[in-house]
XYZ file of C-alpha atoms in Angstrom:
222
model
C -22.677 -10.371 -12.546
C -21.926 -10.128 -16.269
C -18.539 -11.816 -15.733
C -19.969 -14.787 -13.866
C -22.946 -15.112 -16.194
C -20.547 -15.344 -19.152
C -17.925 -17.509 -17.429
C -19.454 -19.374 -14.456
C -16.119 -20.827 -13.296
C -14.140 -17.587 -13.544
C -12.367 -16.145 -10.529
C -12.900 -12.444 -9.859
C -9.938 -10.619 -8.296
C -10.534 -7.031 -7.177
C -7.967 -4.605 -5.764
C -8.797 -2.599 -2.663
C -6.745 -0.598 -0.177
C -5.625 -0.227 3.423
C -7.433 3.138 3.342
C -10.671 1.352 4.288
C -9.369 1.599 7.878
C -9.217 4.831 9.870
C -5.641 4.362 11.082
C -6.409 5.536 14.608
C -3.760 3.877 16.798
C -5.329 1.139 18.902
C -2.261 0.559 21.062
C 0.472 2.692 22.524
C 3.584 2.868 20.295
C 5.570 0.904 19.318
C 2.776 -1.693 19.160
C 1.050 -1.426 15.779
C -2.573 -1.887 14.744
C -1.842 -4.751 12.325
C -5.418 -4.893 11.069
C -6.545 -8.343 9.974
C -9.161 -9.009 7.302
C -11.980 -9.090 9.867
C -11.111 -5.754 11.495
C -13.716 -3.000 11.561
C -13.508 -0.664 8.579
C -13.954 3.076 8.909
C -12.628 4.968 5.860
C -11.651 8.588 6.403
C -11.371 9.821 2.810
C -13.259 9.523 -0.469
C -10.893 6.945 -1.933
C -11.195 4.675 1.085
C -14.976 5.100 1.119
C -15.234 4.147 -2.565
C -13.135 1.030 -2.030
C -15.148 0.106 1.070
C -18.390 0.330 -0.903
C -16.845 -1.748 -3.692
C -15.854 -4.444 -1.202
C -19.324 -4.626 0.294
C -21.079 -4.752 -3.080
C -18.802 -7.474 -4.430
C -19.078 -9.610 -1.300
C -22.859 -9.276 -1.387
C -23.074 -10.104 -5.094
C -20.790 -13.124 -4.766
C -22.880 -14.474 -1.895
C -26.104 -13.873 -3.849
C -24.747 -15.784 -6.854
C -23.119 -18.522 -4.746
C -19.697 -17.448 -6.006
C -18.012 -16.476 -2.733
C -15.288 -19.085 -3.237
C -14.420 -17.443 -6.589
C -14.000 -13.884 -5.301
C -10.789 -12.383 -3.945
C -10.588 -8.781 -2.763
C -6.918 -7.930 -2.354
C -6.215 -4.985 -0.059
C -2.910 -3.356 -0.898
C -0.915 -0.672 0.881
C 1.448 1.958 -0.543
C 2.638 0.553 -3.893
C 6.192 1.282 -5.009
C 7.784 1.013 -8.447
C 11.556 1.311 -8.617
C 13.208 2.985 -11.629
C 14.051 0.453 -14.330
C 17.426 2.203 -14.609
C 18.715 3.642 -11.299
C 19.561 7.016 -12.845
C 16.186 7.391 -14.593
C 13.705 8.764 -12.059
C 10.937 9.023 -14.669
C 10.603 5.246 -14.865
C 9.871 5.074 -11.143
C 6.365 5.079 -9.712
C 4.811 8.173 -8.203
C 5.675 7.420 -4.573
C 9.318 6.672 -5.362
C 9.631 9.707 -7.670
C 8.349 11.903 -4.858
C 11.009 10.644 -2.460
C 13.802 10.854 -5.053
C 12.741 14.391 -5.905
C 13.008 15.305 -2.235
C 16.450 13.717 -1.900
C 17.795 15.474 -4.989
C 16.072 18.815 -4.426
C 17.333 22.009 -2.857
C 14.849 22.129 0.004
C 14.249 19.962 3.011
C 11.016 17.971 3.127
C 9.269 16.440 6.117
C 8.610 12.707 5.850
C 6.235 11.286 8.436
C 7.443 8.576 10.786
C 4.045 7.890 12.393
C 2.265 6.569 9.290
C 3.304 2.895 9.203
C 2.449 1.241 5.899
C 3.120 -2.293 4.642
C 4.684 -0.985 1.442
C 5.210 -3.413 -1.411
C 6.333 -3.340 -5.022
C 4.217 -3.278 -8.151
C 5.936 -6.202 -9.862
C 5.504 -8.453 -6.816
C 1.854 -7.463 -6.549
C 1.241 -8.079 -10.231
C 2.710 -11.571 -10.053
C 0.748 -12.363 -6.887
C -2.513 -11.182 -8.477
C -1.900 -13.499 -11.436
C -1.481 -16.395 -9.007
C -4.659 -15.464 -7.160
C -6.591 -15.486 -10.434
C -5.654 -19.102 -11.133
C -8.716 -21.376 -10.720
C -6.576 -23.794 -8.707
C -5.834 -21.124 -6.093
C -7.878 -21.604 -2.918
C -7.857 -17.982 -1.716
C -11.200 -16.231 -1.418
C -12.778 -13.268 0.318
C -10.768 -10.396 1.750
C -6.995 -10.717 1.625
C -4.268 -8.339 2.744
C -1.863 -8.418 -0.197
C 1.058 -6.445 1.177
C 4.471 -6.966 2.687
C 4.910 -8.017 6.294
C 7.245 -5.074 6.980
C 5.412 -2.025 8.337
C 7.594 0.998 7.690
C 7.385 4.693 6.836
C 8.430 7.113 4.111
C 11.499 8.324 6.001
C 12.909 4.799 6.121
C 12.122 4.428 2.418
C 14.026 7.636 1.696
C 17.059 6.486 3.657
C 17.232 3.150 1.841
C 16.800 4.764 -1.578
C 19.541 7.240 -0.717
C 21.923 4.415 0.189
C 21.110 2.539 -3.025
C 21.663 5.553 -5.269
C 24.523 7.105 -3.284
C 22.505 10.203 -2.450
C 22.538 12.328 0.675
C 19.465 11.930 2.854
C 20.028 15.325 4.493
C 16.881 16.767 2.882
C 14.681 14.073 4.427
C 13.537 15.459 7.772
C 11.533 13.296 10.207
C 8.153 14.606 11.260
C 4.811 13.460 12.634
C 1.577 13.367 10.692
C -0.511 13.712 13.843
C 0.861 17.209 14.458
C 0.783 18.335 10.805
C -2.874 19.316 10.687
C -3.398 17.170 7.560
C -5.825 14.705 9.181
C -4.409 11.652 7.404
C -4.824 8.016 8.516
C -1.943 7.136 10.805
C -1.337 3.448 11.509
C -2.534 1.412 8.515
C -0.287 -1.575 9.245
C -1.787 -4.862 8.079
C -1.761 -8.399 9.402
C -0.624 -10.694 6.557
C -1.031 -14.094 8.224
C -3.723 -15.139 5.736
C -1.462 -14.264 2.811
C 1.423 -16.282 4.249
C -0.876 -19.286 4.802
C -1.526 -19.448 1.045
C 2.152 -20.181 0.291
C 2.124 -18.301 -3.003
C 5.141 -18.716 -5.255
C 5.424 -14.918 -5.291
C 6.931 -13.281 -2.212
C 5.460 -9.836 -1.609
C 8.613 -8.139 -0.392
C 8.985 -5.147 1.875
C 11.444 -2.321 1.363
C 14.304 -3.908 3.312
C 14.099 -7.266 1.559
C 13.931 -5.570 -1.814
C 16.405 -2.715 -1.394
C 19.155 -4.119 0.848
C 20.434 -6.546 -1.830
C 20.445 -3.670 -4.339
C 22.359 -1.525 -1.852
C 24.936 -4.267 -1.271
C 25.407 -4.752 -5.011
C 25.705 -1.009 -5.661
C 28.221 -0.560 -2.837
C 30.377 -3.373 -4.195
C 30.315 -1.812 -7.670
C 31.279 1.594 -6.241
C 34.128 0.269 -4.104
């Protein structure tokens, strides 16, 4: 309210999460949930519940102030940051550091194959959020700001291993549903609305981002 009172024409861009959904598989595998922006929310953890409440409060406030066309709530998925220098793990984001630590460690680690996520990269997301904040941008309401490539952490590990010439022997496939951890399973997102906006920024998935790096690295090593 303070923002719009001070700058009536400002756009308000908030960041939410795929964790507002419960991830219970709707279909039999391999068909994915692919939640769209209108799908029923049902958060299963405190983080998802907080973001769900934020969404509802912002949507209500924007409607009350007749600012719905100036509000974007961007739901992201698992956000990845690659190391700025391939050999420097500390410049990578948390999710990537975790996987690299597993690949380089002495012990095997189970990576779940039944938790599809539309992973994307922090620099792509940052650029897309800047575009969405532009007053000329027509996006409003809920928006799934994620890649259109549902994948899992095991596939991420295998691609990172190929890029950095590491063994993926420590990355063992497993299933979240039998782990006893009670985590959301299928949080795959429908990104049709995002594609319809024709942003200049492409929110890339792990294959589109990592395969060119793998090809370049393999040429340099050959």
